[in-house]
Amino acid sequence: MNPKYALLGVLYFVQGIPYGLQSGLLPIYFRTVGLSLTQISLAKALYVPWVLKVLWAPLVDQCWTKKTWLLLSLGGLALSCLACSALTPEAQLRPVAAALLGMNFFAALQDVAVDGVAVWFLGREEVGYGNTIQVVAYKLGSVLAGGGLLSFLHLLGWGPLFCSLAAVYLLAILYTWRSDLRLQRPSQEGQARSRTLNPWRILRGLLQVPGTPWTAGFVLLYKIGEQGAASMFPLFLLDHSFSPQKLGFWNGIVATVFSIAGSSLGGHLTARQR
């Protein structure tokens, strides 16, 4: 396999783990231990680092190296998992929430660094395949942490589950450390260094690109509907006698398989159109 594709696949795979964990596994687990739907819904506020990542994206883009940011973010994710493994959500909900907030921060940090690596790695003719790798690998990580682990949560337990995820991140750190990230194109490196660090100026420039406001509105509308259904429907099924194992299989694994199939087809068609 092309080493660029392999590295991106690994990085996007581990990036999908926090999302699958917090959107698929944790709401079901929290519901089974007695948390209300209101408390579970408020946990969505822990995603706030993804909204704020525009503030540190210019810093990641222009300071240090991409490998440094990747190792820093992956290390933070591993430490967040270890912190969760040492806590009990039934009795220590606030510390668990703080650890999950840290996990989202480091995942959002990694997202900026990985996307920067992908932009520098991929030529125009590789973008379609790169997008397919991004979506498929991300969703595979999501289904592992969401549907897959949910099906075996009753066997693993809370602590061993997060220790296992920490081990996955340690393997990703070793793989990234050994990888060659000097495949970026020099001309793009020079362009990146000359950009401003002001996030608001970057945002204004982005909004001036033709079609950006319409696209942003469309994506926002789509994600509101998708997240609303994806978040509440499993809890509805759980309250109507579905077991966590069944939810992990049908809503996690089966649903994601169809999603990956659609993403792969879309990436293939996009590549053919370029």
CSV table of C-alpha atoms in Angstrom, one decimal:
chain,number,residue,atom,x,y,z
A,1,MET,CA,0.0,0.0,0.0
A,2,ASN,CA,1.1,3.6,-0.7
A,3,PRO,CA,2.8,4.7,2.6
A,4,LYS,CA,0.9,8.0,2.4
A,5,TYR,CA,-2.4,6.3,2.3
A,6,ALA,CA,-1.4,3.9,5.1
A,7,LEU,CA,-0.4,6.7,7.4
A,8,LEU,CA,-3.5,8.7,6.7
A,9,GLY,CA,-5.6,5.6,7.3
A,10,VAL,CA,-4.1,5.0,10.7
A,11,LEU,CA,-4.4,8.6,11.8
A,12,TYR,CA,-8.0,9.0,10.7
A,13,PHE,CA,-8.8,5.6,12.2
A,14,VAL,CA,-7.7,6.7,15.7
A,15,GLN,CA,-9.3,10.1,15.2
A,16,GLY,CA,-12.7,8.4,14.8
A,17,ILE,CA,-12.4,6.6,18.2
A,18,PRO,CA,-13.5,9.5,20.4
A,19,TYR,CA,-16.5,10.3,18.3
A,20,GLY,CA,-17.7,6.7,18.2
A,21,LEU,CA,-17.1,6.4,21.9
A,22,GLN,CA,-19.0,9.5,22.9
A,23,SER,CA,-21.8,9.2,20.3
A,24,GLY,CA,-22.4,5.4,20.4
A,25,LEU,CA,-21.1,3.8,23.5
A,26,LEU,CA,-21.3,6.3,26.3
A,27,PRO,CA,-24.9,7.5,25.9
A,28,ILE,CA,-26.0,3.9,26.2
A,29,TYR,CA,-23.8,3.2,29.1
A,30,PHE,CA,-24.8,6.3,30.9
A,31,ARG,CA,-28.5,5.5,30.4
A,32,THR,CA,-28.0,2.0,31.8
A,33,VAL,CA,-26.5,3.4,35.0
A,34,GLY,CA,-29.4,5.7,35.5
A,35,LEU,CA,-28.5,9.1,34.0
A,36,SER,CA,-31.5,11.1,32.6
A,37,LEU,CA,-31.9,12.0,29.0
A,38,THR,CA,-31.3,15.6,29.9
A,39,GLN,CA,-28.0,14.8,31.5
A,40,ILE,CA,-27.0,12.7,28.5
A,41,SER,CA,-28.0,15.5,26.1
A,42,LEU,CA,-26.0,18.1,28.1
A,43,ALA,CA,-22.9,15.9,27.6
A,44,LYS,CA,-22.9,17.1,24.0
A,45,ALA,CA,-21.4,20.3,25.4
A,46,LEU,CA,-18.2,18.4,25.7
A,47,TYR,CA,-17.9,18.6,21.9
A,48,VAL,CA,-17.1,22.4,22.2
A,49,PRO,CA,-13.4,22.0,21.3
A,50,TRP,CA,-14.5,21.0,17.8
A,51,VAL,CA,-16.3,24.3,17.4
A,52,LEU,CA,-13.3,26.3,18.8
A,53,LYS,CA,-10.6,24.5,16.8
A,54,VAL,CA,-10.5,27.4,14.4
A,55,LEU,CA,-8.8,29.4,17.1
A,56,TRP,CA,-5.7,27.1,17.3
A,57,ALA,CA,-5.8,25.8,13.7
A,58,PRO,CA,-3.4,28.6,12.4
A,59,LEU,CA,-1.0,27.8,15.2
A,60,VAL,CA,-0.9,24.1,14.3
A,61,ASP,CA,-0.5,25.1,10.7
A,62,GLN,CA,2.5,27.3,11.1
A,63,CYS,CA,4.3,26.4,14.4
A,64,TRP,CA,6.5,23.4,15.0
A,65,THR,CA,6.1,20.4,12.7
A,66,LYS,CA,3.1,18.3,11.9
A,67,LYS,CA,4.7,15.2,13.5
A,68,THR,CA,5.1,17.2,16.7
A,69,TRP,CA,1.5,18.1,16.8
A,70,LEU,CA,0.4,14.6,15.9
A,71,LEU,CA,2.5,13.0,18.7
A,72,LEU,CA,1.3,15.7,21.2
A,73,SER,CA,-2.3,15.1,20.4
A,74,LEU,CA,-2.1,11.3,20.3
A,75,GLY,CA,-0.2,11.3,23.6
A,76,GLY,CA,-3.0,13.5,25.1
A,77,LEU,CA,-5.6,11.1,23.8
A,78,ALA,CA,-3.8,8.2,25.4
A,79,LEU,CA,-3.6,10.0,28.8
A,80,SER,CA,-7.3,11.0,28.6
A,81,CYS,CA,-8.2,7.3,28.2
A,82,LEU,CA,-6.0,6.3,31.1
A,83,ALA,CA,-7.6,9.0,33.2
A,84,CYS,CA,-11.1,7.7,32.3
A,85,SER,CA,-10.0,4.1,33.2
A,86,ALA,CA,-9.1,5.2,36.7
A,87,LEU,CA,-12.5,6.9,37.3
A,88,THR,CA,-16.0,5.5,38.0
A,89,PRO,CA,-18.7,7.4,36.0
A,90,GLU,CA,-21.5,6.5,38.5
A,91,ALA,CA,-19.7,8.2,41.4
A,92,GLN,CA,-17.3,10.6,39.6
A,93,LEU,CA,-19.3,12.0,36.7
A,94,ARG,CA,-17.7,15.4,36.7
A,95,PRO,CA,-14.1,14.1,36.6
A,96,VAL,CA,-15.1,11.8,33.8
A,97,ALA,CA,-16.7,14.7,32.0
A,98,ALA,CA,-13.4,16.6,32.4
A,99,ALA,CA,-11.4,13.7,31.0
A,100,LEU,CA,-13.8,13.4,28.0
A,101,LEU,CA,-13.5,17.2,27.4
A,102,GLY,CA,-9.7,16.7,27.3
A,103,MET,CA,-10.2,13.8,24.9
A,104,ASN,CA,-12.2,16.1,22.5
A,105,PHE,CA,-9.6,18.8,22.8
A,106,PHE,CA,-6.8,16.5,21.7
A,107,ALA,CA,-9.0,14.9,19.0
A,108,ALA,CA,-9.8,18.3,17.6
A,109,LEU,CA,-6.1,19.2,17.7
A,110,GLN,CA,-5.2,16.0,15.9
A,111,ASP,CA,-7.9,16.7,13.3
A,112,VAL,CA,-6.2,20.0,12.3
A,113,ALA,CA,-2.8,18.3,12.1
A,114,VAL,CA,-4.0,15.3,10.1
A,115,ASP,CA,-5.9,17.4,7.6
A,116,GLY,CA,-2.8,19.6,7.1
A,117,VAL,CA,-0.7,16.4,6.4
A,118,ALA,CA,-3.3,15.2,4.0
A,119,VAL,CA,-3.3,18.5,2.1
A,120,TRP,CA,0.5,18.4,1.7
A,121,PHE,CA,0.6,14.7,0.9
A,122,LEU,CA,-2.0,14.4,-1.8
A,123,GLY,CA,-1.9,15.7,-5.3
A,124,ARG,CA,-5.0,16.8,-7.1
A,125,GLU,CA,-5.5,13.4,-8.7
A,126,GLU,CA,-5.3,11.7,-5.3
A,127,VAL,CA,-7.8,13.9,-3.4
A,128,GLY,CA,-10.8,11.6,-4.2
A,129,TYR,CA,-9.0,8.5,-2.9
A,130,GLY,CA,-7.7,10.5,0.1
A,131,ASN,CA,-11.2,11.6,0.9
A,132,THR,CA,-12.4,8.0,0.8
A,133,ILE,CA,-9.6,6.9,3.2
A,134,GLN,CA,-10.5,9.8,5.5
A,135,VAL,CA,-14.2,8.9,5.7
A,136,VAL,CA,-13.8,5.1,5.7
A,137,ALA,CA,-11.0,5.0,8.3
A,138,TYR,CA,-12.7,7.5,10.5
A,139,LYS,CA,-15.9,5.5,10.5
A,140,LEU,CA,-14.1,2.3,11.1
A,141,GLY,CA,-12.5,3.9,14.2
A,142,SER,CA,-15.9,5.2,15.2
A,143,VAL,CA,-17.6,1.8,14.8
A,144,LEU,CA,-14.8,0.1,16.8
A,145,ALA,CA,-15.2,2.4,19.7
A,146,GLY,CA,-19.0,2.7,19.4
A,147,GLY,CA,-20.8,-0.4,18.2
A,148,GLY,CA,-17.9,-2.8,18.5
A,149,LEU,CA,-17.0,-2.1,22.1
A,150,LEU,CA,-20.6,-1.6,23.1
A,151,SER,CA,-21.2,-5.2,22.1
A,152,PHE,CA,-18.5,-6.4,24.5
A,153,LEU,CA,-18.8,-3.8,27.2
A,154,HIS,CA,-20.5,-6.2,29.6
A,155,LEU,CA,-17.4,-8.5,29.2
A,156,LEU,CA,-14.7,-5.8,29.3
A,157,GLY,CA,-15.9,-3.4,31.9
A,158,TRP,CA,-15.3,0.4,32.1
A,159,GLY,CA,-11.6,0.4,33.2
A,160,PRO,CA,-10.2,-2.3,30.8
A,161,LEU,CA,-12.1,-0.7,27.9
A,162,PHE,CA,-10.3,2.6,28.3
A,163,CYS,CA,-7.0,0.9,28.9
A,164,SER,CA,-7.5,-0.9,25.6
A,165,LEU,CA,-8.1,2.4,23.8
A,166,ALA,CA,-5.0,3.9,25.4
A,167,ALA,CA,-3.0,0.9,24.1
A,168,VAL,CA,-4.4,1.6,20.6
A,169,TYR,CA,-3.2,5.2,20.8
A,170,LEU,CA,0.2,4.1,22.0
A,171,LEU,CA,0.5,1.9,18.9
A,172,ALA,CA,-0.5,4.9,16.7
A,173,ILE,CA,2.2,7.0,18.4
A,174,LEU,CA,4.8,4.4,17.6
A,175,TYR,CA,3.6,4.2,14.0
A,176,THR,CA,3.6,8.0,13.6
A,177,TRP,CA,7.0,8.3,15.2
A,178,ARG,CA,8.5,5.9,12.6
A,179,SER,CA,6.7,7.4,9.6
A,180,ASP,CA,8.3,9.8,7.2
A,181,LEU,CA,6.3,13.1,7.1
A,182,ARG,CA,8.7,14.8,4.8
A,183,LEU,CA,6.7,14.0,1.7
A,184,GLN,CA,5.1,17.4,1.7
A,185,ARG,CA,5.6,19.6,-1.3
A,186,PRO,CA,8.1,22.5,-0.6
A,187,SER,CA,6.1,25.1,-2.5
A,188,GLN,CA,3.0,24.4,-0.2
A,189,GLU,CA,5.2,24.6,2.9
A,190,GLY,CA,6.4,28.1,1.9
A,191,GLN,CA,2.8,29.2,1.2
A,192,ALA,CA,1.7,27.9,4.6
A,193,ARG,CA,4.4,29.8,6.5
A,194,SER,CA,3.3,33.1,4.9
A,195,ARG,CA,-0.3,33.0,6.0
A,196,THR,CA,-1.7,35.0,8.9
A,197,LEU,CA,-2.2,33.6,12.4
A,198,ASN,CA,-5.3,35.7,12.9
A,199,PRO,CA,-8.2,33.2,12.9
A,200,TRP,CA,-10.8,35.9,12.3
A,201,ARG,CA,-9.0,37.2,9.1
A,202,ILE,CA,-8.9,33.6,7.9
A,203,LEU,CA,-12.6,33.1,8.6
A,204,ARG,CA,-13.5,36.3,6.7
A,205,GLY,CA,-11.3,35.2,3.7
A,206,LEU,CA,-13.1,31.8,3.8
A,207,LEU,CA,-16.6,33.3,3.8
A,208,GLN,CA,-15.6,35.4,0.8
A,209,VAL,CA,-15.1,32.3,-1.3
A,210,PRO,CA,-18.1,31.9,-3.7
A,211,GLY,CA,-20.6,29.3,-2.4
A,212,THR,CA,-19.1,29.0,1.1
A,213,PRO,CA,-22.1,30.5,3.1
A,214,TRP,CA,-24.6,28.3,1.2
A,215,THR,CA,-22.4,25.2,1.7
A,216,ALA,CA,-22.0,25.9,5.4
A,217,GLY,CA,-25.7,26.4,5.8
A,218,PHE,CA,-26.4,23.1,4.0
A,219,VAL,CA,-23.9,21.1,6.1
A,220,LEU,CA,-25.2,22.7,9.3
A,221,LEU,CA,-28.8,21.7,8.5
A,222,TYR,CA,-27.8,18.2,7.5
A,223,LYS,CA,-25.7,17.7,10.7
A,224,ILE,CA,-28.5,19.0,13.0
A,225,GLY,CA,-30.8,16.3,11.6
A,226,GLU,CA,-28.2,13.6,11.5
A,227,GLN,CA,-27.0,14.2,15.1
A,228,GLY,CA,-30.5,14.5,16.5
A,229,ALA,CA,-31.5,11.2,15.1
A,230,ALA,CA,-28.2,9.4,15.8
A,231,SER,CA,-28.2,10.6,19.4
A,232,MET,CA,-31.7,10.0,20.5
A,233,PHE,CA,-32.9,7.0,18.5
A,234,PRO,CA,-30.6,4.4,20.2
A,235,LEU,CA,-31.7,5.7,23.6
A,236,PHE,CA,-35.4,5.3,22.5
A,237,LEU,CA,-34.7,1.7,21.5
A,238,LEU,CA,-32.9,1.1,24.8
A,239,ASP,CA,-35.9,2.3,26.8
A,240,HIS,CA,-38.0,-0.1,24.7
A,241,SER,CA,-36.2,-3.3,25.7
A,242,PHE,CA,-33.3,-3.3,23.2
A,243,SER,CA,-30.2,-4.6,24.9
A,244,PRO,CA,-26.9,-2.7,24.6
A,245,GLN,CA,-25.4,-5.6,22.7
A,246,LYS,CA,-28.2,-5.5,20.0
A,247,LEU,CA,-27.8,-1.7,19.8
A,248,GLY,CA,-24.1,-2.1,19.3
A,249,PHE,CA,-24.6,-4.5,16.5
A,250,TRP,CA,-27.4,-2.9,14.6
A,251,ASN,CA,-27.0,0.8,15.2
A,252,GLY,CA,-23.3,0.7,15.4
A,253,ILE,CA,-21.8,-2.0,13.2
A,254,VAL,CA,-24.5,-2.6,10.6
A,255,ALA,CA,-25.4,1.1,10.1
A,256,THR,CA,-21.7,2.0,9.8
A,257,VAL,CA,-21.1,-0.7,7.2
A,258,PHE,CA,-23.8,0.9,5.0
A,259,SER,CA,-22.3,4.4,5.7
A,260,ILE,CA,-18.8,3.2,4.7
A,261,ALA,CA,-20.2,1.7,1.5
A,262,GLY,CA,-21.8,5.0,0.5
A,263,SER,CA,-18.7,7.0,1.4
A,264,SER,CA,-16.5,4.6,-0.6
A,265,LEU,CA,-18.8,4.9,-3.6
A,266,GLY,CA,-18.8,8.7,-3.3
A,267,GLY,CA,-15.1,8.9,-3.1
A,268,HIS,CA,-14.7,6.6,-6.2
A,269,LEU,CA,-17.1,8.8,-8.2
A,270,THR,CA,-15.4,11.9,-7.1
A,271,ALA,CA,-12.0,10.6,-8.2
A,272,ARG,CA,-13.4,9.7,-11.6
A,273,GLN,CA,-14.8,13.2,-12.1
A,274,ARG,CA,-11.3,14.9,-11.5
